[in-house]
Amino acid sequence: MRRGMTILELLLVMAIIAIMAASGAPFVARSMGWVYEVSNSDHEFSRLYDASMILSRYIGQSGPDKVEYESESGSIKIDGNTVIDNVTGWSAALISDTSDRAYKCELKTDNSMAGEQFLRFVVFKP
């Protein structure tokens, strides 16, 4: 009676294990890519939200006229300080023709990982 496995049997078992591991690799890669995309999207939205909070506060105090949007560099600046970069669009318009106290704002960014994202928000001046 022999004990153990021959080299041929051992190679066969290792080949079966390798094939099973390789068949699961695309699924794992897709899952990791999805997690990476979601985290990039969340990060980009957090940047948009933070910038909108800063812009809301500033526009509420000073109006939108002093917000500088530089399309060449893709940045929005307040008093020379960059609030957010990678901006592809910025608009601030009065909601009503009869009042200068409410503005509708839109901020768009384009990130190669998260794609184009935008955030619309309303600012009321006191």
Tab-separated table of C-alpha atoms in Angstrom:
chain	number	residue	atom	x	y	z
A	1	MET	CA	0.000	0.000	0.000
A	2	ARG	CA	1.438	3.349	-0.982
A	3	ARG	CA	1.114	6.567	1.003
A	4	GLY	CA	0.874	10.146	-0.223
A	5	MET	CA	0.421	11.518	-3.708
A	6	THR	CA	2.548	11.169	-6.766
A	7	ILE	CA	3.952	14.262	-8.432
A	8	LEU	CA	1.446	13.911	-11.274
A	9	GLU	CA	-1.498	13.874	-8.850
A	10	LEU	CA	-0.081	16.864	-6.988
A	11	LEU	CA	0.299	18.840	-10.237
A	12	LEU	CA	-3.272	17.940	-11.218
A	13	VAL	CA	-4.659	19.211	-7.889
A	14	MET	CA	-2.595	22.418	-8.177
A	15	ALA	CA	-3.869	22.965	-11.743
A	16	ILE	CA	-7.490	22.591	-10.625
A	17	ILE	CA	-6.941	25.077	-7.788
A	18	ALA	CA	-5.235	27.531	-10.171
A	19	ILE	CA	-8.109	27.307	-12.687
A	20	MET	CA	-10.669	27.923	-9.947
A	21	ALA	CA	-8.705	30.927	-8.647
A	22	ALA	CA	-8.287	32.382	-12.141
A	23	SER	CA	-12.004	32.065	-12.888
A	24	GLY	CA	-12.799	34.256	-9.863
A	25	ALA	CA	-10.213	36.939	-10.685
A	26	PRO	CA	-12.389	39.000	-13.113
A	27	PHE	CA	-15.167	39.206	-10.529
A	28	VAL	CA	-12.756	40.401	-7.859
A	29	ALA	CA	-11.245	42.953	-10.257
A	30	ARG	CA	-14.690	44.325	-11.175
A	31	SER	CA	-15.660	44.534	-7.513
A	32	MET	CA	-12.498	46.419	-6.628
A	33	GLY	CA	-13.015	48.796	-9.580
A	34	TRP	CA	-16.579	49.494	-8.490
A	35	VAL	CA	-15.460	50.291	-4.931
A	36	TYR	CA	-12.764	52.601	-6.329
A	37	GLU	CA	-15.274	54.412	-8.587
A	38	VAL	CA	-17.751	54.863	-5.737
A	39	SER	CA	-15.072	56.276	-3.447
A	40	ASN	CA	-13.939	58.702	-6.181
A	41	SER	CA	-17.535	59.766	-6.782
A	42	ASP	CA	-18.099	60.323	-3.051
A	43	HIS	CA	-14.874	62.305	-2.796
A	44	GLU	CA	-15.847	64.501	-5.762
A	45	PHE	CA	-19.312	65.133	-4.335
A	46	SER	CA	-17.765	66.060	-0.981
A	47	ARG	CA	-15.555	68.599	-2.775
A	48	LEU	CA	-18.616	70.056	-4.531
A	49	TYR	CA	-20.571	70.235	-1.288
A	50	ASP	CA	-17.728	71.933	0.605
A	51	ALA	CA	-17.250	74.463	-2.190
A	52	SER	CA	-20.992	75.181	-2.316
A	53	MET	CA	-21.033	75.872	1.421
A	54	ILE	CA	-18.170	78.371	1.086
A	55	LEU	CA	-19.756	79.996	-1.968
A	56	SER	CA	-23.183	80.156	-0.295
A	57	ARG	CA	-21.763	81.944	2.703
A	58	TYR	CA	-19.796	84.387	0.548
A	59	ILE	CA	-22.610	85.090	-1.925
A	60	GLY	CA	-25.039	85.568	0.968
A	61	GLN	CA	-22.779	88.286	2.379
A	62	SER	CA	-21.313	89.923	-0.736
A	63	GLY	CA	-23.297	88.800	-3.771
A	64	PRO	CA	-22.038	86.726	-6.705
A	65	ASP	CA	-20.253	89.564	-8.515
A	66	LYS	CA	-16.935	89.072	-6.706
A	67	VAL	CA	-16.745	85.319	-7.310
A	68	GLU	CA	-14.101	84.837	-9.998
A	69	TYR	CA	-14.464	81.909	-12.403
A	70	GLU	CA	-11.392	81.328	-14.551
A	71	SER	CA	-12.323	78.969	-17.370
A	72	GLU	CA	-8.705	78.609	-18.572
A	73	SER	CA	-7.454	77.229	-15.259
A	74	GLY	CA	-10.826	75.727	-14.310
A	75	SER	CA	-10.927	77.267	-10.852
A	76	ILE	CA	-13.236	79.420	-8.772
A	77	LYS	CA	-11.581	82.039	-6.609
A	78	ILE	CA	-12.740	84.377	-3.878
A	79	ASP	CA	-10.431	87.275	-3.045
A	80	GLY	CA	-7.623	85.532	-4.942
A	81	ASN	CA	-7.940	82.266	-2.990
A	82	THR	CA	-8.932	79.121	-4.872
A	83	VAL	CA	-12.128	77.555	-3.549
A	84	ILE	CA	-12.312	74.615	-5.983
A	85	ASP	CA	-10.483	73.525	-9.128
A	86	ASN	CA	-11.334	71.237	-12.097
A	87	VAL	CA	-14.451	73.355	-12.645
A	88	THR	CA	-16.069	73.121	-16.080
A	89	GLY	CA	-19.000	75.417	-15.401
A	90	TRP	CA	-20.229	78.002	-12.935
A	91	SER	CA	-23.341	80.150	-12.987
A	92	ALA	CA	-25.139	82.348	-10.492
A	93	ALA	CA	-28.357	84.019	-11.590
A	94	LEU	CA	-31.164	85.857	-9.864
A	95	ILE	CA	-34.222	83.710	-9.286
A	96	SER	CA	-36.610	86.643	-9.555
A	97	ASP	CA	-36.434	89.873	-11.536
A	98	THR	CA	-38.108	91.802	-8.724
A	99	SER	CA	-35.722	90.858	-5.931
A	100	ASP	CA	-31.940	90.704	-5.657
A	101	ARG	CA	-31.986	88.506	-2.553
A	102	ALA	CA	-32.132	84.982	-4.022
A	103	TYR	CA	-29.638	83.385	-6.411
A	104	LYS	CA	-29.727	80.060	-8.218
A	105	CYS	CA	-26.191	78.671	-8.515
A	106	GLU	CA	-24.773	75.726	-10.440
A	107	LEU	CA	-21.301	74.270	-10.080
A	108	LYS	CA	-19.945	71.623	-12.499
A	109	THR	CA	-16.720	69.662	-12.260
A	110	ASP	CA	-15.137	67.069	-14.496
A	111	ASN	CA	-12.911	64.419	-13.015
A	112	SER	CA	-11.479	61.680	-15.222
A	113	MET	CA	-12.312	59.055	-12.591
A	114	ALA	CA	-15.753	60.234	-11.438
A	115	GLY	CA	-16.886	61.884	-14.679
A	116	GLU	CA	-18.851	65.116	-14.840
A	117	GLN	CA	-20.715	65.983	-11.672
A	118	PHE	CA	-22.762	69.040	-10.811
A	119	LEU	CA	-24.457	70.580	-7.831
A	120	ARG	CA	-27.261	73.140	-7.886
A	121	PHE	CA	-27.976	75.237	-4.841
A	122	VAL	CA	-29.935	78.339	-3.872
A	123	VAL	CA	-28.531	81.236	-1.864
A	124	PHE	CA	-30.716	83.707	0.019
A	125	LYS	CA	-29.220	87.023	1.055
A	126	PRO	CA	-30.393	88.386	4.406
